[in-house]
PDB file of C-alpha atoms in Angstrom:
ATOM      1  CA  UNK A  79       0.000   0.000   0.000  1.00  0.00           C
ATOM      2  CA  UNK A  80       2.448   2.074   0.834  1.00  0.00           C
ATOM      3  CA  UNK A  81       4.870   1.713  -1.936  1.00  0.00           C
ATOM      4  CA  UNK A  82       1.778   2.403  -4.098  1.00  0.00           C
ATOM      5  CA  UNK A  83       1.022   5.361  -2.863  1.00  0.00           C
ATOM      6  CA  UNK A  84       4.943   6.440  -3.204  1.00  0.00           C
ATOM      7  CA  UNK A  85       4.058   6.560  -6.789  1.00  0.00           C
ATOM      8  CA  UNK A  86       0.882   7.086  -7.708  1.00  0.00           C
ATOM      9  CA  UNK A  87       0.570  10.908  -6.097  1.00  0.00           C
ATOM     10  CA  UNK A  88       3.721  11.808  -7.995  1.00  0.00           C
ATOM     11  CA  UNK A  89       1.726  11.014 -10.998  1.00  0.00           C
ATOM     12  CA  UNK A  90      -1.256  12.543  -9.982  1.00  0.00           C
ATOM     13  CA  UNK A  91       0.985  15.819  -9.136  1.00  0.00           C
ATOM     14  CA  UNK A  92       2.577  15.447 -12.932  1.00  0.00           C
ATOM     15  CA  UNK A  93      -1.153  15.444 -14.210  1.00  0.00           C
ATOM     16  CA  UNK A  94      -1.998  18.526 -11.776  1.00  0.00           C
ATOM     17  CA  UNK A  95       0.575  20.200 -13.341  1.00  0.00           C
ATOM     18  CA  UNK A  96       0.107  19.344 -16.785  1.00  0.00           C
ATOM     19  CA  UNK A  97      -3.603  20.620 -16.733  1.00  0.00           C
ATOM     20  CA  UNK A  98      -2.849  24.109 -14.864  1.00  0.00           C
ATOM     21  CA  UNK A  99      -0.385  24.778 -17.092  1.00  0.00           C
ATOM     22  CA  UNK A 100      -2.151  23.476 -20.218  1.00  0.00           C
ATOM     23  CA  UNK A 101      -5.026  25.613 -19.546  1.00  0.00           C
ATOM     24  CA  UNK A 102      -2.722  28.746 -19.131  1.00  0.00           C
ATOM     25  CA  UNK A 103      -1.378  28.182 -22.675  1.00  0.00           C
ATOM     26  CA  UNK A 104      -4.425  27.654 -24.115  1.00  0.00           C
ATOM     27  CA  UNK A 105      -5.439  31.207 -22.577  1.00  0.00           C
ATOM     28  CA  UNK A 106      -2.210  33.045 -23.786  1.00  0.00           C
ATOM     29  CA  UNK A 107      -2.814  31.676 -27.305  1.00  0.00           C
ATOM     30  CA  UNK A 108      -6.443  32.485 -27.390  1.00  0.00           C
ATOM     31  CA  UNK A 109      -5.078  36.391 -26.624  1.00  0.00           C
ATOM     32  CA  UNK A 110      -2.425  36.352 -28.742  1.00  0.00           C
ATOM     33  CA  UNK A 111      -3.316  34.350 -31.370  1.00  0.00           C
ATOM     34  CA  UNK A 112      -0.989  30.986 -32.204  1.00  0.00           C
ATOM     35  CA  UNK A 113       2.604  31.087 -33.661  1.00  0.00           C
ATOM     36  CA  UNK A 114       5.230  29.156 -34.228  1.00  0.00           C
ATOM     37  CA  UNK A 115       6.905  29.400 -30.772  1.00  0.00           C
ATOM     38  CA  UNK A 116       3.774  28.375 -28.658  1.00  0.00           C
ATOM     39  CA  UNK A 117       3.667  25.229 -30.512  1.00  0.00           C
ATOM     40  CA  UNK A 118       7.095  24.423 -29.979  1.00  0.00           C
ATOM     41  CA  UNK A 119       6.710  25.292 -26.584  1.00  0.00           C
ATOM     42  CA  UNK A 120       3.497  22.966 -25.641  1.00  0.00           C
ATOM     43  CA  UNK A 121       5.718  20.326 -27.793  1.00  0.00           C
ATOM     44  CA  UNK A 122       8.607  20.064 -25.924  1.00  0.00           C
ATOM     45  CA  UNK A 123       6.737  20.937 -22.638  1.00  0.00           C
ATOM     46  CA  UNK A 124       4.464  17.764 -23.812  1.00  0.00           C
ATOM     47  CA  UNK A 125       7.305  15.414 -24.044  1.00  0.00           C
ATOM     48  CA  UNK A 126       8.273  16.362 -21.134  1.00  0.00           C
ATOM     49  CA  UNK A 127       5.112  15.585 -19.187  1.00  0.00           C
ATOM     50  CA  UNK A 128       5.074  12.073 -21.241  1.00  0.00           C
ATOM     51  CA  UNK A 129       8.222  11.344 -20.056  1.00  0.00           C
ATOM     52  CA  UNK A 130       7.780  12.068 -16.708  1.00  0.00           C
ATOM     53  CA  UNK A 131       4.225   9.815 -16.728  1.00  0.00           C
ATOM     54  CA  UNK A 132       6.598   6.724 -18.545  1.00  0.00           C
ATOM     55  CA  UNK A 133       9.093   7.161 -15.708  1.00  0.00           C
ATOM     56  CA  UNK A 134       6.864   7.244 -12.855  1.00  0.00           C
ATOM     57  CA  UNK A 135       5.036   4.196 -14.437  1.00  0.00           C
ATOM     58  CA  UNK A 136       8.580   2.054 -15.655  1.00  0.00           C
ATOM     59  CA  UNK A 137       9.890   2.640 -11.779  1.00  0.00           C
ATOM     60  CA  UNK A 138       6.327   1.504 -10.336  1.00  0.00           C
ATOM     61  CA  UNK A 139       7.005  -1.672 -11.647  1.00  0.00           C
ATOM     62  CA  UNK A 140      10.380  -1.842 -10.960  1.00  0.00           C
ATOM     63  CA  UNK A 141      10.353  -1.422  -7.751  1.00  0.00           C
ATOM     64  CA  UNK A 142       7.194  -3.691  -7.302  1.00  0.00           C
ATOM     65  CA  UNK A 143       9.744  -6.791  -7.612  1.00  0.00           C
ATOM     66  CA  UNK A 144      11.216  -7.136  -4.506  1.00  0.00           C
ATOM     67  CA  UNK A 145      13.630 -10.135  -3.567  1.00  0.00           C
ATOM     68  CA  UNK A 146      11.457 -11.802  -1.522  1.00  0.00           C
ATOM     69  CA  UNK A 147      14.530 -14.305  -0.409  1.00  0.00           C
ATOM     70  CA  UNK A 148      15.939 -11.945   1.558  1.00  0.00           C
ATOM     71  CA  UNK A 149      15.378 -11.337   5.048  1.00  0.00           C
ATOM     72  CA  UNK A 150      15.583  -8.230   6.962  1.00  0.00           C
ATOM     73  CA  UNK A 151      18.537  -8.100   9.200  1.00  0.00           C
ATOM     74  CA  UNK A 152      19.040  -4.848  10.564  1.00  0.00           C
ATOM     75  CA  UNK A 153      22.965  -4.762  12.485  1.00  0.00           C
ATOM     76  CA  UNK A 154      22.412  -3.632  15.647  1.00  0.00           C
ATOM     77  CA  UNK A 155      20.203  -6.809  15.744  1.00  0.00           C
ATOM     78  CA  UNK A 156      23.099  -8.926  14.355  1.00  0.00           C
ATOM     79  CA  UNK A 157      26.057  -7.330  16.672  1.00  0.00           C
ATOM     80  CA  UNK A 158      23.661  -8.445  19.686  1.00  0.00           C
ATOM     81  CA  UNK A 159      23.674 -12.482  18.456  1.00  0.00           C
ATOM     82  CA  UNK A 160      27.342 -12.201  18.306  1.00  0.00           C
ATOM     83  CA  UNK A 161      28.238 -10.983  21.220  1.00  0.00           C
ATOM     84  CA  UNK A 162      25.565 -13.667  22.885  1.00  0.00           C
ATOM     85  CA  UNK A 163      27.192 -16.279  20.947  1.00  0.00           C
ATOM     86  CA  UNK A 164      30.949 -15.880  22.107  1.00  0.00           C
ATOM     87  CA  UNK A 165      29.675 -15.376  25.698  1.00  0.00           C
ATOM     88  CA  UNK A 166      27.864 -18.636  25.321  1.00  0.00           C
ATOM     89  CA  UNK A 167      30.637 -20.458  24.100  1.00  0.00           C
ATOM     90  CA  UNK A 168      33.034 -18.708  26.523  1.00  0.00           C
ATOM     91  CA  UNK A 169      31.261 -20.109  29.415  1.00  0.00           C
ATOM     92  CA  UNK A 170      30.589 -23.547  27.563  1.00  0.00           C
ATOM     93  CA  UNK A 171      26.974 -23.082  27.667  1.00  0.00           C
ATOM     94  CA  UNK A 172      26.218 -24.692  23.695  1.00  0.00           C
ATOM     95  CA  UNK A 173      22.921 -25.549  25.000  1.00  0.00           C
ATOM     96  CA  UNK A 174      21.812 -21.688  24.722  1.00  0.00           C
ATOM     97  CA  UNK A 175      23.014 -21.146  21.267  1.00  0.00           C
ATOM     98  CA  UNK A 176      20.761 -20.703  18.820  1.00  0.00           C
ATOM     99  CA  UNK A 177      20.329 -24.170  16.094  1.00  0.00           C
ATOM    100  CA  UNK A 178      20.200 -22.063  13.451  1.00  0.00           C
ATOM    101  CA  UNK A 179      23.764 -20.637  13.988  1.00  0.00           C
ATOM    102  CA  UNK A 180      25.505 -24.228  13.584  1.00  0.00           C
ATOM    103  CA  UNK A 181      27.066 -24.417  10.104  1.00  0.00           C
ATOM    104  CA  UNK A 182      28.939 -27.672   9.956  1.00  0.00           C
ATOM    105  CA  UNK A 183      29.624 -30.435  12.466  1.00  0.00           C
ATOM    106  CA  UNK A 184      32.892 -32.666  12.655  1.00  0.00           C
ATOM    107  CA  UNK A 185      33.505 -35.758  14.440  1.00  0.00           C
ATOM    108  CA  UNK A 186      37.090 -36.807  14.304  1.00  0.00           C
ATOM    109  CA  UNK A 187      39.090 -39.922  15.529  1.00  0.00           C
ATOM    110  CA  UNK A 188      42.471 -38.957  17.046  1.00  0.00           C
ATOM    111  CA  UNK A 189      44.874 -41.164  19.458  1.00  0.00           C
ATOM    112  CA  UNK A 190      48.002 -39.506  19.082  1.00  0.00           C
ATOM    113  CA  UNK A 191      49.086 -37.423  22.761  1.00  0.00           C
ATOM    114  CA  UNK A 192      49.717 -34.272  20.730  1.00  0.00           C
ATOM    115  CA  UNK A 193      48.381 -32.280  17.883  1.00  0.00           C
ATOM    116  CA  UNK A 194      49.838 -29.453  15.955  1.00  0.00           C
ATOM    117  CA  UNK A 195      46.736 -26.832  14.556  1.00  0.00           C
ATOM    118  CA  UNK A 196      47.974 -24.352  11.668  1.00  0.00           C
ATOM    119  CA  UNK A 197      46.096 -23.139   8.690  1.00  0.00           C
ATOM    120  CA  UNK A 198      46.410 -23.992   5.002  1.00  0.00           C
ATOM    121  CA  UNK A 199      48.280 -20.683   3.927  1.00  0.00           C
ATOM    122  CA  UNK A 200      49.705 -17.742   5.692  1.00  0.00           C
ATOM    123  CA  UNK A 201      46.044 -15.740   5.306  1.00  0.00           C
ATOM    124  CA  UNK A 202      44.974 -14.875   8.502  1.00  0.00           C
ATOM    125  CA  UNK A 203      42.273 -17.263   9.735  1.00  0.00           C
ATOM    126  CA  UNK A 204      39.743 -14.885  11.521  1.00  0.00           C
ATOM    127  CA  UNK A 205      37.099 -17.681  13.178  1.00  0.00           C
ATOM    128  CA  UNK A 206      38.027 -17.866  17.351  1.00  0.00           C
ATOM    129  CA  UNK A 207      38.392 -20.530  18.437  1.00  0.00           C
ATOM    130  CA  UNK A 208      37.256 -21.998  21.541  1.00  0.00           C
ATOM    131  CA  UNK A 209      38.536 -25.247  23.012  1.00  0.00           C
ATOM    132  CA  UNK A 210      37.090 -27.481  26.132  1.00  0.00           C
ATOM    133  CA  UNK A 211      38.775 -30.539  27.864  1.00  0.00           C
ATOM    134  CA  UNK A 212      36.181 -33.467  28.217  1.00  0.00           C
ATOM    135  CA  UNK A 213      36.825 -36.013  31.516  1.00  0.00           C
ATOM    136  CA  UNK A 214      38.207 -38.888  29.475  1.00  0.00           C
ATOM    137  CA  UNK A 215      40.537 -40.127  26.860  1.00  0.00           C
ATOM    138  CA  UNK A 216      38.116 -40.965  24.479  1.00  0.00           C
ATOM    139  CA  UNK A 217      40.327 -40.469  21.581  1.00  0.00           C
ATOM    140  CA  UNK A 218      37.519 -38.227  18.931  1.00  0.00           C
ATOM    141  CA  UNK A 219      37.691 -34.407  18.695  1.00  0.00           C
ATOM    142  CA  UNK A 220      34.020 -32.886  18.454  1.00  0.00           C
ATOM    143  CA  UNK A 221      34.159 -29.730  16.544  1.00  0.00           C
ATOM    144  CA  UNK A 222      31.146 -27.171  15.583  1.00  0.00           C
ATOM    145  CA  UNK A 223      31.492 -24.094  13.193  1.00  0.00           C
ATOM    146  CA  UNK A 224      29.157 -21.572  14.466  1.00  0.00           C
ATOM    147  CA  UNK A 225      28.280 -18.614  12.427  1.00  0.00           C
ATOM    148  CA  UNK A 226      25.820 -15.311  13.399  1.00  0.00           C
ATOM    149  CA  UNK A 227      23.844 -13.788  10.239  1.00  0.00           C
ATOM    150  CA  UNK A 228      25.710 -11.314   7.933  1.00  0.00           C
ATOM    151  CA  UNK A 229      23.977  -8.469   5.986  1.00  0.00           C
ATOM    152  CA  UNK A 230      24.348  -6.643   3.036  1.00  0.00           C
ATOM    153  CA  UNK A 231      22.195  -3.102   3.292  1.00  0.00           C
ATOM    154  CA  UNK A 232      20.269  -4.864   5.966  1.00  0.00           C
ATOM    155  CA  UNK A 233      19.416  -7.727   4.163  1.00  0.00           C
ATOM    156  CA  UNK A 234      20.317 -11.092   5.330  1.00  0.00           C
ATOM    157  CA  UNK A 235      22.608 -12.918   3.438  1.00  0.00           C
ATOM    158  CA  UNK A 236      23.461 -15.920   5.922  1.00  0.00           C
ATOM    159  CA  UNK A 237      22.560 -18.162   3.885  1.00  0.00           C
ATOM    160  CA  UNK A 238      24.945 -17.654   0.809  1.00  0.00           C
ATOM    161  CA  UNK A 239      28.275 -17.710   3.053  1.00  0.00           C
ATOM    162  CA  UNK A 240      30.445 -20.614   3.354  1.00  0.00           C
ATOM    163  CA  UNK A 241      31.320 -22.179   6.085  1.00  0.00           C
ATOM    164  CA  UNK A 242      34.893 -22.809   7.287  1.00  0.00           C
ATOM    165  CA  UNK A 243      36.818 -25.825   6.743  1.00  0.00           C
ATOM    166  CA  UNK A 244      38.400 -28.649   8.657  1.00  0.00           C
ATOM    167  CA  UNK A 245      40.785 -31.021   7.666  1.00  0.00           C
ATOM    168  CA  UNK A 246      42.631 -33.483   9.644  1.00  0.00           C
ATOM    169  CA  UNK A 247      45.878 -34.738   7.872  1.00  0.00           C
ATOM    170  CA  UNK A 248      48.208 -37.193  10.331  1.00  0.00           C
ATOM    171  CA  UNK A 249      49.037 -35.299  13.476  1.00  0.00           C
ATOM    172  CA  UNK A 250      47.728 -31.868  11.781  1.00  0.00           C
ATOM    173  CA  UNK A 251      44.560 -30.111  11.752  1.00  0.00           C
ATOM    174  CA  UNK A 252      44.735 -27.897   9.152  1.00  0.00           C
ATOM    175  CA  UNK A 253      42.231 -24.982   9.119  1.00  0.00           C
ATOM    176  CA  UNK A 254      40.728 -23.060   6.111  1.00  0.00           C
ATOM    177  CA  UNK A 255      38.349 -20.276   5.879  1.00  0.00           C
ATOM    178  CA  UNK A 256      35.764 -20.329   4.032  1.00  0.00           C
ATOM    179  CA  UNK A 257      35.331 -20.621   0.151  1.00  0.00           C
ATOM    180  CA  UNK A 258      34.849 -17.257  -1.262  1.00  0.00           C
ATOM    181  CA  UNK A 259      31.334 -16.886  -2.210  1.00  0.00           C
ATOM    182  CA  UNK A 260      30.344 -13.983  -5.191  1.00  0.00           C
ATOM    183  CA  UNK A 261      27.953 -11.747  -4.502  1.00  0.00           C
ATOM    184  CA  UNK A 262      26.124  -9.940  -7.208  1.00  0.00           C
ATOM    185  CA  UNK A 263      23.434  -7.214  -6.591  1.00  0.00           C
ATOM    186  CA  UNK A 264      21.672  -5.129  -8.821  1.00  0.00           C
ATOM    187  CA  UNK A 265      19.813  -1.733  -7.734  1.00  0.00           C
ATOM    188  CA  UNK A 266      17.181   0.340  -9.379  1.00  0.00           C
ATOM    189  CA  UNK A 267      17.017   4.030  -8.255  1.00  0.00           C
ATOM    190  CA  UNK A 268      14.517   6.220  -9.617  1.00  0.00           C
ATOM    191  CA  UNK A 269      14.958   8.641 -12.211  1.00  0.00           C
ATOM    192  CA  UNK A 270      15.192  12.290 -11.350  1.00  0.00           C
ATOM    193  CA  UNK A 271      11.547  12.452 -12.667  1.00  0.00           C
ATOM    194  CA  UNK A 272      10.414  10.560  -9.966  1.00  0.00           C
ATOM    195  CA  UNK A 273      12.626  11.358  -6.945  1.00  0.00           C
ATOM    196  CA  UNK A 274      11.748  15.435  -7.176  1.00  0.00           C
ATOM    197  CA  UNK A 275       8.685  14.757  -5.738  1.00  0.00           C
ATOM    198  CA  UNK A 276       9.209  11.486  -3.318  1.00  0.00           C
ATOM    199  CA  UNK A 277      12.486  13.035  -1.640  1.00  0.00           C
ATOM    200  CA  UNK A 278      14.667   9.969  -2.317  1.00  0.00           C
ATOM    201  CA  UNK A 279      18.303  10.094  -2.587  1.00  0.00           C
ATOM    202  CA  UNK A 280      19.792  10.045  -5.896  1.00  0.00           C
ATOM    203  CA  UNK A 281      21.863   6.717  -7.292  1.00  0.00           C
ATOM    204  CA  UNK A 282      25.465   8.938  -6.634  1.00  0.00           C
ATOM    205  CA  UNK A 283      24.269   9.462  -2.603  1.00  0.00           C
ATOM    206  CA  UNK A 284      23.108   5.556  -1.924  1.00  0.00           C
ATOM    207  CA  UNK A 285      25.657   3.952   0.136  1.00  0.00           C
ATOM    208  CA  UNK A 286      26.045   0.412   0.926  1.00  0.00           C
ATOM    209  CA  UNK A 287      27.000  -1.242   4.175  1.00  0.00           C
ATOM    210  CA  UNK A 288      27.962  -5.165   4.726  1.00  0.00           C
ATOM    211  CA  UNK A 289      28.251  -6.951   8.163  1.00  0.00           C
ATOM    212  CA  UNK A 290      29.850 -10.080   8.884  1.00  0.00           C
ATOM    213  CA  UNK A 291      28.751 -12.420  11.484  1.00  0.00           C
ATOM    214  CA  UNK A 292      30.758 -13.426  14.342  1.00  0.00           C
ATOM    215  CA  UNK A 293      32.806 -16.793  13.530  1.00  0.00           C
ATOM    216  CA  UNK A 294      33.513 -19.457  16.075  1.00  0.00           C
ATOM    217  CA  UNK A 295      34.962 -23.150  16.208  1.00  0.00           C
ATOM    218  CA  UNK A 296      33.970 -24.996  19.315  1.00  0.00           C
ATOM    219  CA  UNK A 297      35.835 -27.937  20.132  1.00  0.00           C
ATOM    220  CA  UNK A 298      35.989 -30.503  22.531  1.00  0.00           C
ATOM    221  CA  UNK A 299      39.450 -32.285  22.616  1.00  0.00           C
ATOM    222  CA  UNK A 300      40.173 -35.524  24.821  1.00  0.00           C
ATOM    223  CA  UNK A 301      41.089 -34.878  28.556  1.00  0.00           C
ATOM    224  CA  UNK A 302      45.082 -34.981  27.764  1.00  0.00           C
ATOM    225  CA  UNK A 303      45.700 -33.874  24.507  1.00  0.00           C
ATOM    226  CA  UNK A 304      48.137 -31.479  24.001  1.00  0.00           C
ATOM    227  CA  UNK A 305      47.597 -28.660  20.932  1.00  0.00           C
ATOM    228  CA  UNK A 306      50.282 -27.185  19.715  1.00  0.00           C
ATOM    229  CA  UNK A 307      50.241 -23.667  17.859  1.00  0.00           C
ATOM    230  CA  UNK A 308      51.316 -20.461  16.809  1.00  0.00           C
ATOM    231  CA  UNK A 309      50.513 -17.630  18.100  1.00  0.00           C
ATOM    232  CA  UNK A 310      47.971 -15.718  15.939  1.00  0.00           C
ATOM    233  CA  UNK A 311      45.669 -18.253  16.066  1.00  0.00           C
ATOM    234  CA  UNK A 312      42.905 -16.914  18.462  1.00  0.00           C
ATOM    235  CA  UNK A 313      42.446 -20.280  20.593  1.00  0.00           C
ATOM    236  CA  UNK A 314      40.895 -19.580  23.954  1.00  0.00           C
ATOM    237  CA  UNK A 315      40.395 -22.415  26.802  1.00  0.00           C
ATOM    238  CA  UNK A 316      36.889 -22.673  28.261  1.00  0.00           C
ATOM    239  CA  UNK A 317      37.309 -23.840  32.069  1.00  0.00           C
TER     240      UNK A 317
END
């Protein structure tokens, strides 16, 4: 409803204007008698007003196709789930993390004593990781990828991320982010004809923002395992 009335009264304005100002040159040419110039003048001022109608009509349809696929995510929504979710896993509490955050599972059989973590190449591997010490010996590493929404001008494109990658390799558990996924967006902005009367910033002032979610692993590692890494991994103990 709303979006139709966005566009509809600049139309009806466009008419408004046509017929005052139709009627006034109808006037002056009855006094005056017609001439070249006049007709020249209601010419071009008649293309005008066409074009104007054909603008307001193109962008009304336009702009009735929304992407219904995509959510609304606004960010200060989205910086509140990740902060919940590394305070969750900080305390250990998986429990009261949302389902829908879980992007991949692993369950992994290990018996060595010791296991070195690195990453596939020298890119810096931004996920935190968390790690927890079960009771026993039970020889399998339980890992979780967790992932909060991300956005793209407040629209939520969770689902089109990748998830981060695991992959265990002897005594090394070599970590990967995530496959680089291609985004592609298109925007319509309406024509000048259009956005005199609505107030709407032209295509040159639209700005676009993109959020990430927060990234964790969560693993739980047998009782005396010992990880060895470097340093700019972000590993953090949960007691």
């Amino acid at each position: 409803m709303t979006m139709t009335l966005t566009f509809v009264i600049p139309i009806l304005i466009i008419l408004v204007i046509a017929g005052f100002t139709a009627k006034s040159m109808k006037k002056s040419v009855n006094h005056k008698g017609k001439s070249m110039s006049s007709q020249w003048v209601r010419r071009i001022f008649g293309a005008y007003i066409s074009l104007l109608l054909i603008c307001a009509l193109v962008a009304t349809f336009i702009n009735g196709k929304d992407n219904n696929d995509l959510k609304k995510a606004e960010v200060d929504s989205l910086e509140k789930e990740g902060i919940a979710l590394v305070d969750a896993a900080a305390a250990g509490k998986l429990d009261t993390i949302d389902s829908s955050f879980i992007e991949k599972k692993w369950d992994l059989d290990y018996r060595d004593q010791k296991l070195n973590v690195t990453t596939e190449t020298a890119e810096f591997f931004g996920t935190q990781i968390f790690v927890e010490r079960k009771n026993t010996n039970d020889h399998k590493i339980d890992a979780i990828a967790y992932r909060t929404r991300s956005s793209v001008n407040d629209m939520d494109i969770s689902k089109l991320i990748n998830p981060i990658r695991l992959k265990l390799a002897g005594n090394i558990l070599i970590l990967q982010n995530p496959k680089k996924a291609k985004l592609e967006f298109s925007m319509f902005n309406n024509v000048f004809s259009v956005n005199q009367f609505t107030g709407e910033p032209s295509l040159f002032e639209h700005q676009s923002s993109f959020y990430d979610g927060q990234s964790i692993l969560y693993m739980r590692i047998p009782k005396d395992l010992e990880l060895i890494y470097k340093s700019d991994l972000n590993i953090q103990y949960v007691e």
